[in-house]
């Protein structure tokens, strides 16, 4: 049974974390102190429950709490070796843990254990950080809160900060919390309800003061020519620039992207002071650990051509990398971790929006959310005073902190297709659906493209939320529809890397029964459709300069001549030769092109369910329900071929093992001698 103090803590944390005005994703931490019976002695023991390292308040559960014996934790004061060695205290927290399991104690554990209050909240609200990063934040704190909230000058999170806040509370018994310079807020209370009320009062009071006292144009006047483009034009421009921007953000290591054109971003970029403020960088440690110390900002108006914007982005990328190297060189010391990469994680394009990047979609999205937090902070600080974040030396100490490096090293090894964006056509059923599921399971972000938007979205939802998969509608025989679907993919995940041309259909008819419309329909979907998808996506991959994979789901029928199959077989042969042609052409860009030749994939097949199965069963003189078994018996291995088998072949072609293979067709037909490749 959950301890009542811990239960109240979890409920409070969930409420606070559910509202973005209170704290950012995975930001801040909360705690409660209470009593339990020690299972060893049978005597009461005082405990501290505190949100563990890396957890999120909004979704916190009991397993996300670190549980420490309060007497042991507070005894660490007697062995504290001083600020120069305070990082050692994090490892010491492990010797204070009560029982097994739970989360790892965070760097802020000292703040919660040493402050003499039953309940403590440490949060990163935009309004509070605006006061914390204002040039005259100390005076503003006094003016806004009187003596109820105390100013604490910037200090890196750690044991010493916990001692400082504990002393401040002791010296200011009337206080309910403090503003942490350059960082956030801390509040406390004798009950969980009191701590929550105090936190919200600090946050809301700051927000109200900013609203009532801010200058009219905190970001300066409108910058001529930098207003947001109209919606459709803006998103078309974003899709046109996204591949170049993703390539820039992935020069050191591949990244997944996220795009937003929220008003808060567009308004910031339309104002005269945005270049100065962006160059100052973010301040709250939670922010710049996700966004890097500052963004790359395109210094051209949205009226500039796409070509000019791309050229300028490449120039700015070189300058950004040089600047980041300088930042590292100025601040690194002998035992600093190695530089982690010089590419931007946030790219701002006036009139268009913000591109953010990370090791996966969630990380990329959250990085963008954090920069929106930073914009809100800048607005509040500039509206009252001037924005004055912590200096770059302190930022570097946080970014290249040994404790942060250790946290990164503990991260699980990425899956084989992590950071790759897959675009699969005909992916709402059969082979396409199985392939999409396999690629997602191996770490890829997946775009489910299908003629039916409803089915595409349903299939995407089965794979997880929009951080994993999205569904888009596409008629692959329509060039404009293909481009629209590829643009949607680019805006969803930053670009594309892995294309599976799977969309298909078949009509089983003899030569004399096959109409011109039958011929055109099958060639439009499979031959022309594959060409259009390959053309649109290859353009993205070439602009990204990250290589890529194109896989055609062809057929045994591209090799084998069967009866009543002229239109389908000819279209599949066209696809098969496209593989060879494109492999020869796209290799110079690092793009591999390969194919898979399935046969007899009846289970889950949209083609077989739509009449093809009944026709083929009639041709071979078997019951339709037995068609899969019939196909299996005519193979060398006598095994039925399932969609998952084709999905596995696609993964092998695109995975880490076949990096030097292009122009290959893999038969997945359980062995059909007549379709052996020669």
Tab-separated table of N, CA and C in Angstrom, residues 8 22 42 72 161 310 318 325 339 348 391 399 583 621 629 678:
chain	number	residue	atom	x	y	z
A	8	UNK	N	-0.100	11.451	-1.706
A	8	UNK	CA	-0.411	12.872	-1.876
A	8	UNK	C	0.611	13.544	-2.787
A	22	UNK	N	3.087	25.488	-15.460
A	22	UNK	CA	3.776	25.230	-14.203
A	22	UNK	C	5.198	24.725	-14.389
A	42	UNK	N	11.111	-2.635	13.097
A	42	UNK	CA	9.742	-2.479	13.552
A	42	UNK	C	9.457	-1.114	14.129
A	72	UNK	N	19.745	9.583	7.363
A	72	UNK	CA	21.004	9.340	6.669
A	72	UNK	C	21.281	10.435	5.636
A	161	UNK	N	23.537	24.105	-3.335
A	161	UNK	CA	22.284	24.826	-3.528
A	161	UNK	C	21.251	24.366	-2.504
A	310	UNK	N	18.195	28.343	-49.008
A	310	UNK	CA	18.990	27.124	-48.846
A	310	UNK	C	20.481	27.453	-48.867
A	318	UNK	N	27.916	26.480	-41.449
A	318	UNK	CA	29.371	26.500	-41.275
A	318	UNK	C	29.744	27.434	-40.129
A	325	UNK	N	32.303	25.316	-31.804
A	325	UNK	CA	33.642	24.827	-31.491
A	325	UNK	C	34.373	25.847	-30.623
A	339	UNK	N	33.605	16.903	-27.081
A	339	UNK	CA	32.526	17.647	-27.724
A	339	UNK	C	31.523	16.663	-28.317
A	348	UNK	N	15.557	28.358	-36.635
A	348	UNK	CA	14.437	29.291	-36.732
A	348	UNK	C	14.430	29.939	-38.113
A	391	UNK	N	25.728	33.149	-17.812
A	391	UNK	CA	26.758	33.314	-18.838
A	391	UNK	C	27.166	31.972	-19.428
A	399	UNK	N	26.134	21.868	-19.448
A	399	UNK	CA	26.036	21.040	-20.650
A	399	UNK	C	27.075	19.922	-20.642
A	583	UNK	N	19.282	2.035	-58.763
A	583	UNK	CA	20.490	1.680	-58.013
A	583	UNK	C	21.716	2.256	-58.710
A	621	UNK	N	-7.755	-24.177	-59.607
A	621	UNK	CA	-8.705	-25.226	-59.279
A	621	UNK	C	-8.734	-25.609	-57.822
A	629	UNK	N	-2.287	-22.483	-48.630
A	629	UNK	CA	-1.713	-23.825	-48.509
A	629	UNK	C	-1.292	-24.363	-49.874
A	678	UNK	N	18.594	-15.198	-62.378
A	678	UNK	CA	19.721	-15.699	-63.169
A	678	UNK	C	20.556	-14.530	-63.654
